XYZ file of C-alpha atoms in Angstrom:
691
model
C 6.752 -12.787 -3.491
C 9.989 -14.640 -2.784
C 11.601 -15.992 0.365
C 14.998 -14.563 1.277
C 16.679 -17.187 3.471
C 19.819 -16.601 5.540
C 21.482 -19.858 6.479
C 24.422 -21.176 8.489
C 24.246 -18.431 11.129
C 25.814 -18.956 14.529
C 24.032 -17.964 17.749
C 24.335 -14.242 18.593
C 26.196 -13.634 15.320
C 25.685 -10.261 13.644
C 25.187 -10.582 9.881
C 24.957 -7.705 7.425
C 22.900 -8.434 4.310
C 23.297 -6.271 1.203
C 20.324 -6.838 -1.074
C 20.233 -5.301 -4.547
C 16.706 -4.699 -5.801
C 16.082 -3.944 -9.466
C 12.913 -1.893 -9.816
C 11.582 0.187 -12.638
C 10.357 3.747 -12.289
C 7.117 5.341 -13.412
C 8.430 7.647 -16.127
C 6.607 10.810 -17.161
C 7.416 13.510 -19.674
C 8.595 15.931 -16.977
C 10.087 13.560 -14.428
C 9.747 10.207 -12.756
C 8.372 8.460 -9.688
C 10.026 5.658 -7.738
C 8.668 3.266 -5.082
C 10.812 1.330 -2.633
C 9.093 -1.403 -0.564
C 9.275 -1.016 3.219
C 6.469 -3.505 3.862
C 4.299 -6.039 2.068
C 0.515 -5.998 2.017
C -1.625 -9.018 2.883
C -3.443 -10.164 -0.230
C -6.677 -11.959 -1.038
C -6.922 -15.533 -2.247
C -10.227 -17.480 -2.148
C -8.559 -20.558 -0.591
C -6.215 -18.754 1.811
C -6.528 -19.433 5.537
C -6.384 -16.276 7.663
C -6.004 -16.241 11.432
C -5.257 -13.957 14.390
C -2.999 -16.113 16.638
C -2.593 -13.255 19.124
C -4.216 -9.807 19.460
C -3.099 -7.488 16.669
C -1.072 -10.171 14.851
C -2.312 -11.801 11.634
C -1.171 -14.809 9.605
C -2.054 -16.106 6.136
C -1.504 -19.643 4.854
C -1.673 -20.203 1.097
C -2.588 -23.485 -0.665
C 0.670 -25.429 -1.028
C -0.312 -26.964 -4.374
C -0.436 -23.523 -5.983
C 2.259 -21.616 -4.059
C 4.688 -24.339 -2.957
C 6.600 -23.745 0.277
C 6.270 -19.944 0.161
C 6.423 -18.598 3.722
C 4.439 -15.448 4.446
C 5.358 -13.119 7.323
C 3.186 -12.226 10.268
C 1.443 -8.859 9.972
C 1.474 -6.642 13.069
C -1.333 -4.113 13.300
C 0.944 -1.886 15.368
C 4.111 -1.460 13.277
C 5.806 0.618 15.992
C 6.695 -2.569 17.908
C 8.847 -3.742 14.974
C 12.120 -2.435 13.595
C 12.617 1.169 12.528
C 13.398 2.183 8.947
C 15.375 4.992 7.381
C 17.000 5.848 4.068
C 19.829 7.835 2.546
C 19.565 8.144 -1.251
C 21.644 9.677 -3.992
C 19.541 10.649 -7.013
C 20.967 11.454 -10.446
C 19.090 12.984 -13.369
C 20.095 13.393 -17.038
C 18.599 16.915 -16.997
C 18.364 19.648 -14.352
C 16.108 18.780 -11.419
C 13.266 21.134 -10.574
C 12.025 19.439 -7.395
C 12.320 16.241 -5.384
C 9.544 15.347 -2.935
C 7.874 12.426 -1.205
C 4.136 12.052 -0.518
C 4.874 9.172 1.866
C 7.682 10.414 4.152
C 9.199 13.634 5.497
C 12.357 14.360 3.472
C 15.532 16.321 3.851
C 16.712 17.226 0.309
C 20.055 18.777 -0.683
C 20.643 19.536 -4.384
C 24.145 19.001 -5.782
C 25.235 20.458 -9.156
C 21.618 20.823 -10.376
C 21.416 17.228 -11.676
C 21.852 15.404 -8.385
C 20.224 15.374 -4.977
C 20.929 13.815 -1.575
C 17.701 12.563 0.004
C 17.423 11.528 3.644
C 14.636 10.784 6.083
C 14.001 13.962 8.050
C 13.186 11.997 11.226
C 15.594 9.766 13.116
C 13.605 6.746 11.957
C 10.084 5.854 10.855
C 7.560 3.043 11.270
C 7.698 0.310 8.571
C 4.029 0.526 7.568
C 4.229 2.109 4.097
C 6.437 2.175 1.019
C 8.821 5.020 0.291
C 7.740 7.101 -2.716
C 10.136 9.598 -4.298
C 8.897 11.894 -7.056
C 11.218 14.096 -9.115
C 10.307 16.838 -11.579
C 12.713 18.276 -14.154
C 12.945 21.748 -15.693
C 12.592 20.334 -19.191
C 11.660 17.098 -20.879
C 14.441 14.568 -21.441
C 14.972 13.266 -24.976
C 17.934 11.020 -25.589
C 19.729 7.699 -25.213
C 21.808 6.585 -22.249
C 23.725 3.401 -21.596
C 27.003 1.850 -22.689
C 29.141 -1.244 -22.308
C 28.539 -3.613 -19.404
C 31.164 -5.983 -17.906
C 30.070 -8.718 -20.353
C 31.366 -6.465 -23.230
C 27.875 -6.084 -24.689
C 26.265 -2.656 -25.033
C 22.927 -1.853 -23.413
C 20.894 1.258 -24.192
C 17.643 2.865 -23.093
C 16.029 5.603 -25.177
C 13.475 7.992 -23.658
C 11.262 10.081 -25.971
C 8.624 12.441 -24.478
C 5.070 12.004 -25.751
C 5.023 15.672 -26.852
C 7.492 14.775 -29.645
C 4.864 12.556 -31.270
C 2.191 15.250 -31.495
C -1.065 16.120 -29.804
C -3.941 13.689 -29.214
C -7.007 13.899 -31.388
C -10.572 14.159 -30.175
C -13.124 11.366 -30.178
C -16.079 10.184 -28.138
C -15.323 7.717 -25.376
C -16.535 4.214 -24.601
C -15.312 3.630 -21.054
C -16.161 1.448 -18.071
C -15.034 2.294 -14.533
C -14.289 -0.827 -12.458
C -14.079 -0.045 -8.738
C -12.650 -2.333 -6.051
C -14.872 -2.270 -2.934
C -13.317 -5.239 -1.116
C -12.487 -5.191 2.601
C -8.865 -4.160 2.022
C -10.161 -0.898 0.510
C -11.900 0.068 3.764
C -11.239 3.537 5.162
C -9.175 6.087 3.184
C -8.662 3.880 0.049
C -12.394 3.521 -0.725
C -12.915 7.234 -0.081
C -10.058 8.038 -2.492
C -11.432 5.605 -5.074
C -14.901 7.164 -4.971
C -13.406 10.666 -5.326
C -11.324 9.485 -8.285
C -14.438 8.102 -10.007
C -16.356 11.300 -9.292
C -13.564 13.382 -10.849
C -13.443 11.238 -14.002
C -17.237 11.123 -14.410
C -17.166 14.923 -14.288
C -14.998 14.920 -17.453
C -17.515 12.942 -19.531
C -19.582 14.678 -22.191
C -22.979 13.743 -23.599
C -21.228 12.211 -26.635
C -19.521 9.660 -24.385
C -20.840 6.265 -23.330
C -19.883 4.787 -19.973
C -20.591 2.037 -17.508
C -19.644 1.299 -13.919
C -18.862 -1.925 -12.053
C -18.177 -2.362 -8.322
C -16.784 -5.674 -7.110
C -15.745 -7.545 -3.982
C -16.835 -11.197 -3.672
C -19.612 -10.339 -6.081
C -20.269 -7.797 -8.825
C -22.660 -4.827 -8.902
C -23.324 -2.877 -12.101
C -24.618 0.669 -12.397
C -26.454 -0.361 -15.582
C -26.614 -3.590 -17.576
C -25.173 -1.819 -20.622
C -23.287 1.338 -21.594
C -25.325 4.539 -21.307
C -24.957 8.069 -22.636
C -23.299 10.437 -20.159
C -26.156 12.930 -19.879
C -26.313 15.220 -16.858
C -29.137 13.177 -15.303
C -27.339 9.847 -15.811
C -24.082 11.242 -14.392
C -25.943 12.366 -11.262
C -27.431 8.867 -10.892
C -23.944 7.388 -11.268
C -22.658 9.647 -8.487
C -25.480 8.446 -6.215
C -24.504 4.839 -7.032
C -20.905 5.640 -6.095
C -21.747 7.284 -2.790
C -23.740 4.241 -1.725
C -20.764 1.870 -2.022
C -19.208 0.363 1.109
C -16.024 -1.688 1.480
C -16.242 -5.340 2.522
C -15.651 -8.891 1.318
C -12.932 -10.509 -0.771
C -11.119 -9.202 -3.848
C -12.404 -11.158 -6.862
C -10.520 -8.824 -9.186
C -10.664 -10.991 -12.308
C -14.429 -11.330 -11.990
C -14.835 -7.556 -11.686
C -12.676 -6.860 -14.749
C -14.513 -9.457 -16.840
C -17.838 -7.853 -15.912
C -16.470 -4.553 -17.239
C -15.215 -6.212 -20.440
C -18.684 -7.651 -21.055
C -20.137 -4.130 -21.039
C -17.554 -2.902 -23.580
C -18.075 -5.836 -25.987
C -14.444 -5.741 -27.100
C -14.193 -2.027 -27.900
C -13.162 0.874 -25.645
C -11.242 1.527 -22.442
C -11.525 0.016 -18.978
C -10.370 2.078 -15.986
C -9.570 -0.100 -12.970
C -9.319 1.503 -9.517
C -7.923 -0.907 -6.908
C -5.211 -1.570 -4.356
C -4.315 -4.655 -6.428
C -3.880 -6.762 -3.291
C -4.524 -10.247 -4.656
C -2.397 -13.377 -4.932
C -1.885 -15.069 -8.311
C -1.394 -11.792 -10.204
C 0.557 -13.370 -13.087
C -2.393 -15.647 -13.771
C -4.714 -12.606 -13.932
C -2.410 -10.740 -16.345
C -2.003 -13.797 -18.588
C -5.789 -14.293 -18.840
C -6.341 -10.656 -19.819
C -3.275 -10.087 -22.044
C -5.164 -11.024 -25.221
C -7.985 -8.559 -24.527
C -8.832 -6.081 -27.303
C -9.864 -3.587 -24.608
C -7.200 -1.289 -23.161
C -7.017 -1.630 -19.363
C -5.790 1.456 -17.495
C -5.026 1.134 -13.773
C -5.161 3.604 -10.905
C -3.626 1.872 -7.886
C -4.242 3.166 -4.366
C -2.347 1.812 -1.375
C 0.544 2.112 1.082
C 2.273 -1.091 -0.039
C 3.419 -1.641 -3.578
C 1.421 -3.633 -6.094
C 2.526 -1.371 -8.944
C 4.503 -4.155 -10.658
C 1.267 -6.105 -11.145
C -0.823 -3.108 -12.200
C 1.810 -1.757 -14.610
C 2.165 -5.231 -16.186
C -1.610 -5.489 -16.605
C -1.763 -2.071 -18.288
C 1.313 -2.641 -20.454
C 0.117 -6.044 -21.722
C -3.228 -4.577 -22.833
C -1.870 -1.300 -24.253
C -2.989 0.911 -21.372
C -1.298 3.209 -18.857
C -1.092 3.052 -15.064
C -0.576 5.232 -12.007
C -0.121 4.227 -8.357
C -0.886 6.569 -5.443
C -0.492 6.423 -1.685
C -3.587 7.146 0.467
C -1.877 10.371 1.633
C -1.962 11.882 -1.850
C -4.599 13.983 -3.500
C -6.384 11.551 -5.776
C -8.717 13.753 -7.850
C -5.950 15.541 -9.787
C -4.131 12.239 -10.424
C -7.375 10.653 -11.663
C -8.005 13.573 -14.022
C -4.435 13.303 -15.327
C -4.815 9.560 -15.899
C -8.212 9.958 -17.566
C -6.929 12.712 -19.852
C -3.985 10.520 -20.891
C -6.332 7.744 -22.053
C -8.533 9.825 -24.311
C -6.774 9.346 -27.614
C -3.204 8.168 -28.388
C -0.632 10.624 -29.736
C 0.917 7.847 -31.834
C -0.249 4.537 -33.302
C 1.509 1.799 -35.304
C 4.764 2.529 -33.441
C 7.802 0.678 -34.805
C 11.454 0.761 -33.751
C 14.405 -0.587 -35.767
C 18.190 -0.188 -35.724
C 20.668 0.543 -38.518
C 23.002 -2.005 -36.890
C 21.694 -5.579 -37.152
C 23.700 -6.532 -34.047
C 21.681 -4.099 -31.921
C 18.409 -5.804 -30.976
C 15.390 -3.907 -29.635
C 13.814 -5.954 -26.850
C 11.213 -6.084 -25.398
C 8.957 -4.937 -28.208
C 7.809 -1.309 -27.677
C 4.063 -0.580 -27.358
C 2.103 -0.019 -30.557
C 0.331 3.036 -29.076
C 1.545 5.989 -27.024
C -0.610 8.217 -24.822
C -0.044 11.841 -23.739
C 2.013 12.408 -20.588
C 3.895 9.107 -20.774
C 7.164 8.970 -22.769
C 8.233 6.106 -25.009
C 10.975 3.965 -23.411
C 13.008 1.680 -25.679
C 15.530 -0.969 -24.587
C 18.225 -2.212 -26.993
C 21.303 -4.399 -26.561
C 24.030 -6.091 -28.586
C 27.636 -5.847 -29.841
C 26.930 -2.478 -31.430
C 29.282 0.285 -32.569
C 28.986 3.923 -31.536
C 27.611 4.834 -34.966
C 24.367 2.881 -34.565
C 21.048 4.716 -34.973
C 17.605 3.871 -33.629
C 14.823 4.625 -36.119
C 11.297 5.247 -34.830
C 8.253 5.483 -37.100
C 4.619 6.094 -36.165
C 1.299 7.355 -37.408
C -0.145 10.615 -36.035
C -3.697 10.769 -37.327
C -3.411 10.274 -41.092
C 0.220 11.393 -41.213
C 3.250 9.089 -41.143
C 6.212 10.423 -39.100
C 9.796 9.343 -38.356
C 12.579 10.081 -35.869
C 16.237 8.994 -35.653
C 18.293 8.772 -32.445
C 22.082 8.196 -32.527
C 23.476 5.646 -30.073
C 26.799 6.284 -28.303
C 28.586 4.063 -25.828
C 28.725 5.934 -22.520
C 31.102 5.559 -19.622
C 30.418 4.608 -16.006
C 27.765 2.212 -14.743
C 24.982 3.238 -17.138
C 25.395 0.140 -19.298
C 25.172 -2.256 -16.339
C 22.131 -0.433 -14.897
C 20.276 -0.520 -18.229
C 21.145 -4.212 -18.561
C 19.500 -4.995 -15.221
C 16.402 -2.935 -16.046
C 16.041 -4.623 -19.428
C 16.528 -8.058 -17.857
C 13.915 -7.377 -15.184
C 11.382 -6.373 -17.859
C 12.109 -9.430 -20.035
C 11.849 -11.813 -17.058
C 8.577 -10.245 -15.898
C 7.012 -10.573 -19.348
C 8.296 -14.140 -19.778
C 6.903 -15.201 -16.389
C 3.510 -13.771 -17.395
C 3.564 -15.751 -20.659
C 4.594 -18.884 -18.760
C 1.636 -18.492 -16.392
C -0.742 -18.407 -19.383
C 0.327 -21.856 -20.667
C -1.098 -25.031 -19.102
C 0.636 -28.222 -20.353
C -2.384 -30.280 -21.389
C -1.156 -31.865 -24.640
C 2.076 -32.305 -26.617
C 1.809 -28.879 -28.283
C 1.239 -26.872 -25.082
C 3.837 -28.972 -23.245
C 6.475 -28.054 -25.843
C 5.492 -24.401 -25.603
C 5.707 -24.548 -21.804
C 9.195 -26.106 -21.904
C 10.420 -23.511 -24.434
C 9.261 -20.697 -22.148
C 10.939 -22.360 -19.148
C 14.245 -22.610 -21.059
C 13.900 -18.995 -22.207
C 13.312 -17.883 -18.614
C 16.407 -19.782 -17.451
C 18.509 -18.161 -20.188
C 17.284 -14.701 -19.166
C 18.186 -15.403 -15.507
C 21.665 -16.611 -16.473
C 22.348 -13.793 -18.941
C 21.172 -10.964 -16.653
C 22.081 -12.451 -13.260
C 18.554 -12.057 -11.898
C 16.375 -14.527 -10.014
C 13.143 -15.815 -11.554
C 10.541 -18.527 -11.009
C 12.939 -20.994 -12.664
C 16.195 -19.947 -11.020
C 17.122 -18.770 -7.541
C 20.580 -17.359 -6.909
C 22.016 -18.784 -3.676
C 25.375 -18.325 -1.931
C 26.456 -20.784 0.792
C 29.445 -20.035 3.044
C 31.399 -22.888 4.583
C 33.477 -22.171 7.685
C 35.631 -24.093 10.087
C 33.610 -25.523 12.931
C 30.444 -26.101 10.869
C 28.556 -29.161 12.124
C 26.769 -31.119 9.382
C 23.322 -32.504 10.121
C 22.277 -29.699 12.454
C 18.567 -28.901 12.137
C 18.242 -25.210 11.212
C 15.979 -22.925 13.180
C 13.497 -21.019 11.042
C 12.588 -17.503 12.104
C 10.156 -15.578 9.910
C 10.560 -11.800 10.204
C 7.219 -10.013 10.802
C 6.155 -6.904 8.910
C 3.939 -3.937 9.684
C 0.396 -3.830 8.338
C 0.220 -1.041 5.709
C -1.272 2.094 7.240
C -4.154 2.230 4.760
C -5.454 -1.270 5.608
C -7.872 -2.085 8.399
C -6.686 -5.097 10.412
C -10.261 -6.388 10.670
C -10.605 -6.518 6.866
C -8.281 -9.548 6.777
C -7.744 -11.051 10.208
C -10.894 -10.460 12.225
C -14.579 -10.984 11.637
C -16.381 -7.918 10.255
C -19.931 -8.109 11.677
C -22.896 -7.196 9.514
C -25.153 -4.279 10.437
C -27.640 -6.505 12.294
C -24.862 -8.086 14.344
C -23.365 -4.681 15.087
C -26.705 -3.366 16.341
C -27.185 -6.504 18.456
C -23.700 -5.963 19.901
C -24.566 -2.340 20.686
C -27.839 -3.302 22.416
C -26.185 -6.094 24.393
C -23.356 -3.779 25.426
C -25.886 -1.112 26.448
C -27.650 -3.608 28.745
C -24.364 -4.725 30.302
C -23.112 -1.156 30.792
C -26.231 0.465 32.320
C -24.662 0.236 35.766
C -21.692 2.360 34.655
C -23.833 5.405 33.816
C -25.608 7.859 36.117
C -29.430 7.517 36.170
C -29.785 11.231 35.350
C -28.439 10.784 31.821
C -31.286 11.038 29.259
C -32.092 7.737 27.545
C -31.194 9.054 24.079
C -27.802 10.306 25.280
C -27.239 7.013 27.095
C -27.955 5.033 23.929
C -25.567 7.213 21.947
C -22.724 6.817 24.451
C -23.160 3.052 24.745
C -23.513 2.581 20.990
C -20.240 4.456 20.563
C -18.601 2.271 23.177
C -19.902 -0.823 21.352
C -18.545 0.554 18.083
C -15.126 0.870 19.676
C -15.147 -2.888 20.252
C -15.652 -3.403 16.514
C -13.864 -0.663 14.510
C -15.966 -1.592 11.460
C -19.105 -0.628 13.366
C -18.469 3.102 13.660
C -19.096 3.772 9.965
C -22.044 1.351 9.769
C -23.762 2.860 12.814
C -23.188 6.375 11.475
C -20.998 7.456 14.397
C -18.341 10.126 14.225
C -14.922 9.567 15.765
C -14.034 11.410 18.995
C -12.492 14.826 18.370
C -9.102 14.334 20.024
C -7.709 17.636 18.770
C -10.330 19.621 20.684
C -9.318 17.681 23.804
C -5.632 18.389 23.121
C -6.372 22.117 22.979
C -7.562 21.894 26.633
C -4.155 20.727 27.929
C -2.937 23.145 30.598
C 0.566 24.509 31.140
C 1.584 21.630 33.462
C 0.721 19.065 30.747
C -2.603 17.734 32.111
C -6.280 18.238 31.313
C -8.397 20.502 33.579
C -10.682 19.133 36.330
C -12.280 19.869 39.695
C -9.812 17.677 41.607
C -6.430 16.012 41.128
C -8.096 12.621 40.622
C -10.475 14.042 37.980
C -7.568 15.716 36.136
C -5.529 12.504 36.295
C -8.397 10.352 34.967
C -9.075 12.702 32.047
C -5.349 12.851 31.227
C -5.036 9.047 31.326
C -7.995 8.674 28.917
C -6.495 11.220 26.490
C -3.085 9.512 26.670
C -4.625 6.094 25.935
C -6.632 7.541 23.016
C -3.552 9.215 21.481
C -1.466 6.047 21.755
C -4.305 3.991 20.253
C -4.332 6.449 17.318
C -0.657 5.709 16.595
C 1.199 8.318 18.661
C 3.966 7.230 21.038
C 6.831 8.873 22.894
C 8.997 8.521 19.788
C 6.612 8.321 16.816
C 3.555 10.062 15.435
C 2.537 13.668 14.775
C 1.351 14.155 18.386
C 4.327 12.597 20.189
C 5.038 15.955 21.937
C 1.570 15.871 23.521
C 2.107 12.261 24.592
C 5.329 13.306 26.323
C 3.539 16.198 28.102
C 0.826 13.881 29.417
C 3.359 11.282 30.579
C 5.333 13.933 32.500
C 2.162 15.280 34.119
C 0.868 11.831 35.133
C 4.250 10.801 36.554
C 4.025 13.652 39.095
C 0.245 13.822 39.578
C -0.154 10.118 40.375
C 1.928 10.562 43.568
C -1.046 12.260 45.224
C -3.560 9.504 44.366
C -4.745 6.505 46.426
C -2.510 3.432 46.206
C -4.794 1.496 43.823
C -4.989 4.371 41.335
C -1.227 4.902 41.576
C -0.711 1.290 40.455
C -3.112 1.717 37.518
C -1.413 4.919 36.328
C 2.061 3.377 36.760
C 1.071 0.355 34.631
C -0.419 2.593 31.925
C 2.790 4.666 31.818
C 4.948 1.530 31.684
C 3.039 0.184 28.672
C 2.965 3.549 26.914
C 6.756 3.823 27.349
C 7.065 0.379 25.734
C 4.977 1.576 22.749
C 2.058 -0.735 23.596
C -1.535 0.110 22.688
C -4.273 -0.630 25.214
C -7.527 -1.109 23.322
C -10.657 0.582 24.581
C -13.288 3.305 23.979
C -11.027 5.950 25.510
C -12.013 8.870 23.292
C -15.736 8.249 23.765
C -15.346 7.901 27.548
C -13.345 11.139 27.688
C -16.061 13.081 25.846
C -18.714 11.849 28.350
C -16.576 11.859 31.477
C -18.818 14.431 33.217
C -21.790 12.047 32.879
C -19.983 8.846 33.858
C -19.135 7.301 37.234
C -15.381 7.844 37.654
C -14.940 4.649 39.708
C -16.432 2.622 36.849
C -14.048 4.245 34.372
C -11.028 3.404 36.558
C -12.361 -0.167 36.768
C -12.671 -0.306 32.966
C -9.047 0.831 32.561
C -7.937 -1.756 35.112
C -9.890 -4.471 33.301
C -8.302 -3.573 29.945
C -4.836 -3.872 31.508
C -5.487 -7.608 31.714
C -6.128 -10.343 34.306
C -2.473 -10.601 35.365
C -2.408 -6.938 36.387
C -5.729 -7.358 38.215
C -4.339 -10.379 40.077
C -1.179 -8.433 40.970
C -3.333 -5.541 42.242
C -5.438 -7.906 44.345
C -2.324 -9.505 45.872
C -0.900 -6.051 46.640
C -4.123 -5.085 48.392
C -4.076 -8.309 50.443
C -0.464 -7.673 51.465
C -1.433 -4.138 52.488
C -4.302 -5.437 54.652
C -1.967 -7.970 56.261
C 0.613 -5.279 57.057
C -2.089 -3.084 58.633
C -3.118 -6.010 60.849
């Protein structure tokens, strides 16, 4: 994380910022996948201070000794109150494109000359609560070298070689440990996806394989204390262990990985399934880089941590994939697991016929199926240079030569930036692994710092040792003025529960106590004719709505809003015996839809929200004055995109068994004390006017 600071701005001045982000892509044999960050996820640190200064707004403060003056944004649970986002992309491909799609956003795609595509957001704008993911597939695999001269007169090249060129993987029994993140940030869809991914991979094991399983949050739970044979009975026991996991607690990722490494005893593969949302990631990578175990990562989340997970995999000789919670995870898990079975090439080496063309960073020693080999090279090379690749496929030694030609256009500059970003990332990881404790380590630390500075200067990219800053001086500037700091808030990623970071998650006993207490307080709101069991169910559901974490723990299903939507009549309101009954039911459905993320402008059910608003605007005219004020305030807040928290869906399902006056009072109470005071004053004025 870095702070981007805009300084020397005048009041009410409009400033346009053009920010160039250098990001790698996840390359595959038949295409590529690209992530662009639209938000940032809150992350776990054992000494971080987390607070909720106002409802639905979270803040994190990191220890200054470790993170310096890094400023973190506020996280808004409701991202619709923030800015809107959009995109307009031009995509080029070296070979003919087969498809371009996004699992994260609705796209409008227009292909141009088979190798290019114009990609735009299909909606007018979207909520900034998830990263943009673009995935392209090509008609054939790309094999070749692209690049050329950059403005500094040096040549920069990238070679891409599909894994199929190196041969087919062999067959061997597996030694594998699945390490599953069950921390609080994985609550909801992520933990469900992670469990399904594990189930899919366990289904691929044979009785010749040995496996283990570790689940971690603040602590560590093991399926067995050692690796076991993957017999049918043991696999079924492992599935039962998986289905009993629940999300909660902090993300002690390093502890979970080390528990998995202990089971493998230095030999085999470790498959990590996590959202990767932890601070101090470079320290984690540096501590695991020397591991003899290959660490493969399956990341799941709406906000990008793929840089960390790909670095962790690359440093240990593994492979990585990163999915959004909207994607189908079982097929991706099977693909990842299949690509870690056995490498298609070992002892990989790359050299150049031209000594002035240097290959850097060093390519991986192993290559797995499905992932191509990517080589970066740079120098004052001629067009006649050749890259020579050698490797071992089983017992056979093989070779391949690729000619290098200086291309035209911006390819050379683009490859330069990609190479520089990779070198800086790797150097920062090495720097994090060195602690200056004596003269030898201090010299090593200083050498790495100087190397990092040289990389930043040569490639024009910021790093931990060098920030690139531009200051504009203008006439009328007043020296000594104290600048005003304004931190821009971000939207909480859609896959993360707000309570997992910024609010207390009660334990089961506390949740049950809350439900019982709420039942006692709410007895007056229910009709005496309701059976006790039904009463307990309704009130427990209402208590669960006060603590979103409680619904799963208490075994309660969410209200079925879609069945309620299907009851909407032609005039836009729900049915009822009277106008007041129809209005109350329609208000409850409107509040429930808005609480679920639908507004007049956003969400899949925005059309239904608009229907309900139109109906209530007309219907409320025939209600008593007090109810008119309540409906008008609800409509005002809905129009502003504001959520009003409450058990609206549960109340709507039991409306026939509930005192309507008590429900109106509950809505009025949730609108806040200021509205209640305003209502009371209006009533007093009305009494005064009537004498």
